[in-house]
XYZ file of C-alpha atoms in Angstrom:
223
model
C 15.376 12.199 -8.783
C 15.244 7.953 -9.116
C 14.886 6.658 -5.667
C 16.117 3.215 -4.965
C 14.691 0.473 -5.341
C 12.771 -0.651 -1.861
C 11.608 -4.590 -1.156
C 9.046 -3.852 2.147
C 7.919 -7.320 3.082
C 4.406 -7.417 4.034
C 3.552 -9.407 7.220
C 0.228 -10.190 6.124
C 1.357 -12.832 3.353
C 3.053 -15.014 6.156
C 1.893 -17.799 7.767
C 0.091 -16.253 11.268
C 1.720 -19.317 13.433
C 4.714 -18.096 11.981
C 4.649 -14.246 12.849
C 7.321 -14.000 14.495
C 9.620 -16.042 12.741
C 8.582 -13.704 9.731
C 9.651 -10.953 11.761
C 12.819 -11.941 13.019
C 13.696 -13.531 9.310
C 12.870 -10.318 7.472
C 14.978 -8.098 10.377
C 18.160 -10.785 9.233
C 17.556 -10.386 5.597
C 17.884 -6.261 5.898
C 14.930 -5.719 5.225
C 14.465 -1.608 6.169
C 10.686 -1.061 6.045
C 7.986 -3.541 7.129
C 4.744 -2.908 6.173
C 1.633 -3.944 8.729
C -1.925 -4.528 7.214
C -4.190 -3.165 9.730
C -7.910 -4.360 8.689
C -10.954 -3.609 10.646
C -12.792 -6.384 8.941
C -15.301 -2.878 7.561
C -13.225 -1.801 5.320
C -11.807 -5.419 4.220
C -13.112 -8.484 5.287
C -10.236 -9.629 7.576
C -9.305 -8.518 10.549
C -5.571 -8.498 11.673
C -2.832 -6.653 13.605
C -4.428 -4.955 16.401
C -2.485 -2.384 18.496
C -0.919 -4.692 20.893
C 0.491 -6.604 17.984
C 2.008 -3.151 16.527
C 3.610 -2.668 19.402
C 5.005 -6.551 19.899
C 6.467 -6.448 16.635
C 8.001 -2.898 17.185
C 9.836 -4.618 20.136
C 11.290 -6.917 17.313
C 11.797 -4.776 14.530
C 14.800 -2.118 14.577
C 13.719 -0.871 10.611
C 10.730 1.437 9.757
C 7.466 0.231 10.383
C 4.311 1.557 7.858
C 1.069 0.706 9.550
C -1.236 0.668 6.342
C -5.085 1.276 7.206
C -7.391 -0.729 5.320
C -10.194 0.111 7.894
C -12.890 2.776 8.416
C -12.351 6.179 9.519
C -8.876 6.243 10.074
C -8.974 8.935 12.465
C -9.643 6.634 15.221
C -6.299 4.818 15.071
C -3.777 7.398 14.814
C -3.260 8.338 18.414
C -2.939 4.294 18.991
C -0.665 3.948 16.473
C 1.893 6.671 17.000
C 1.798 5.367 20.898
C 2.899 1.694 19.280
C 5.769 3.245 17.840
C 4.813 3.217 14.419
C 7.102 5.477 11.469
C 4.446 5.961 8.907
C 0.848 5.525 8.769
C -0.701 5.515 5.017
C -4.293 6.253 4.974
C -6.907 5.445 2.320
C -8.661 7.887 0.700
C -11.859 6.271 0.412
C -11.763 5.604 4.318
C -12.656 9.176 5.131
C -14.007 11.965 4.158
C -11.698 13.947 5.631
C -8.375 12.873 4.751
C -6.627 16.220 4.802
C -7.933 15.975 9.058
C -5.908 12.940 9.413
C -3.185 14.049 8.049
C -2.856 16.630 10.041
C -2.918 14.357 13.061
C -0.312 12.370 11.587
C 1.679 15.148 11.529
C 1.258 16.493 15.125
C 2.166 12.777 16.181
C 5.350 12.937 14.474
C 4.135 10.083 12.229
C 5.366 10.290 8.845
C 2.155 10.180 6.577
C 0.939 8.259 3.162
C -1.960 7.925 1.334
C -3.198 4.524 -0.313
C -5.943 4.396 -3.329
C -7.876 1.725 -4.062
C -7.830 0.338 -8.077
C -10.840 2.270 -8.873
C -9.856 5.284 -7.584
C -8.571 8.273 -9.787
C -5.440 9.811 -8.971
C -7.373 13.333 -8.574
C -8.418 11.692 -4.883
C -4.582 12.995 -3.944
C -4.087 15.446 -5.930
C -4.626 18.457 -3.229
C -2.919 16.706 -0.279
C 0.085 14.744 -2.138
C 2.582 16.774 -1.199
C 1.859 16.139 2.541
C 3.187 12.720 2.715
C 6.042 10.620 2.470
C 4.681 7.736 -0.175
C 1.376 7.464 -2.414
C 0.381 3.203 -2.402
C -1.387 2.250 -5.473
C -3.416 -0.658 -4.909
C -2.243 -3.291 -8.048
C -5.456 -5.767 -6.638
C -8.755 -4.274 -4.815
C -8.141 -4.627 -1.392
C -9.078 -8.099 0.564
C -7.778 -10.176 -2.560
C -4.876 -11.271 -4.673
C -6.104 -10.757 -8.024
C -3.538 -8.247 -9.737
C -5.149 -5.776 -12.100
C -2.523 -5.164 -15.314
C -3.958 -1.780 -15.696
C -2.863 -0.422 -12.306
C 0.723 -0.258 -14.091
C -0.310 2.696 -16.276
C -1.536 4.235 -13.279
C 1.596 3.832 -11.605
C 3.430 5.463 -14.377
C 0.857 8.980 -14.716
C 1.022 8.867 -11.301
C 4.889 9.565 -11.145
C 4.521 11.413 -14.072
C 2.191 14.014 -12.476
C 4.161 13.756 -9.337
C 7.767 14.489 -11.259
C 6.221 17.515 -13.115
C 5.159 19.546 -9.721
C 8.401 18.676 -8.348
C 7.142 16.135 -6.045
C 10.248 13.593 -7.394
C 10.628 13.073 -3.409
C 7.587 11.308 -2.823
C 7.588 7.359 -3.053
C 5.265 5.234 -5.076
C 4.914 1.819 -3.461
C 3.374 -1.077 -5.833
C 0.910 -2.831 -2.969
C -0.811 -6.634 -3.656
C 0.126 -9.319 -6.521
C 3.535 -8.260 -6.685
C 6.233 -11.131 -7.948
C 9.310 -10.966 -8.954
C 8.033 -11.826 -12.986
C 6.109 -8.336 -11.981
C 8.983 -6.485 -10.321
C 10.904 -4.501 -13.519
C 7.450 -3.317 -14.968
C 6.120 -1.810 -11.872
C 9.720 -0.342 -11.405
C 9.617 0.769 -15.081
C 6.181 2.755 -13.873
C 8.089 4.160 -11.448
C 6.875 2.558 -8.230
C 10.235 2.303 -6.245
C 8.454 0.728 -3.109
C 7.345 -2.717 -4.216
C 5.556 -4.391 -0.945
C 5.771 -8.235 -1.483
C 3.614 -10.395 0.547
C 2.619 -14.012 0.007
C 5.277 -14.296 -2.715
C 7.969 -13.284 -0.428
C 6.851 -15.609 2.411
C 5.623 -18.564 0.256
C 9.080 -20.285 1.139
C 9.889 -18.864 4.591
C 13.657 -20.858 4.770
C 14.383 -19.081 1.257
C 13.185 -15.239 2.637
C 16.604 -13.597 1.958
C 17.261 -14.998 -0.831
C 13.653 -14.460 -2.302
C 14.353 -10.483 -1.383
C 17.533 -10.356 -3.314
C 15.967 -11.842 -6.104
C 12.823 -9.349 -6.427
C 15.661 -6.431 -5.821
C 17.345 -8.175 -8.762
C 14.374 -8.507 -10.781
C 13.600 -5.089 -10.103
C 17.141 -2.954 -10.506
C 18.239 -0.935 -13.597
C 14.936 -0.282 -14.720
C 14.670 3.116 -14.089
């Protein structure tokens, strides 16, 4: 099964004066899923989206919103979260060592689950718990910068691969961190049919919609 193509804006890349804005802009454009960086400053060095923003932004936001975790034991944020109104959590691996635990929160929350892997980790990290979640994010730059690693693409593609042959075509495989629109029909071609677009997408916030339809473009037909 081929999954459409999803554009999930990520907040993060917009200007912070301009939250909102992004918010309400993204919302016009269609946009179904929004993706929320939550950072600890532990895990990453920044620090952004607390629980009270969730929440503000789920007032605004009719779509989906994924709450992704770059922070230290994750365990400690899914009660918060699921109170916030959040649709689906994703979880890094390398953020505890007991990732099969939080997903089984997630699941008693009624939070739709996903799990995240850093560039350097191996796609064995998910291999026992993959078919426990909605969508697997494969980090294209190492988390806290922009710098996108070409050989995260291959990974992509074993990834869905591996996923196709134990009849896990369900699952989603979102592209997370230097994605562009020059970058959109490769990581499609490697099967990632989520591609979360951040700075690129908010670089000229009047042009928002139309920069979605064009990464949508850029990305269609390729698988």
């Amino acid at each position: 099964m081929s999954a459409p193509t999803t554009i999930v804006p990520g907040l993060f890349g917009a200007d912070p004066l301009e939250y909102g804005r992004a918010v309400a802009d993204v919302a016009a454009a269609g946009a179904e899923l929004l993706h929320l960086d939550v950072m600890d400053g532990v895990f990453v060095p920044d620090i952004s989206f607390g629980l009270k923003a969730v929440a503000s932004i789920r007032k605004s936001f009719a779509g989906r919103l994924d709450a992704h975790l770059q922070v230290a034991r994750p365990e400690a944020y899914v009660e918060g979260l699921a109170g916030a109104g959040v649709d689906l959590v994703t979880v890094h691996v390398e953020g505890t060592p007991h990732i099969g635990r939080v997903l089984r929160e997630l699941e008693r929350s009624g939070v739709a689950a996903g799990l995240a892997l850093n560039p350097g980790t191996p796609l064995s990290a998910v291999e026992e718990v993959a078919h426990l979640v909605e969508q697997v994010v494969v980090m294209a730059v190492n988390p806290g910068t922009s710098d996108f690693l070409p050989y995260t693409v291959d990974k992509i593609r074993r990834l869905r691969t591996e996923l196709d042959a134990r009849g896990l075509d369900h699952i989603r495989i979102a592209a997370d961190g230097g994605v562009t629109a020059e970058r959109a029909a490769e990581l499609r071609a490697a099967g990632a049919d989520r591609l979360v677009v951040a700075s690129a997408l908010f670089r000229d916030p009047a042009g928002v919609a139309a920069a979605l339809r064009s990464l949508a473009t850029a990305a269609a037909g390729t698988r």
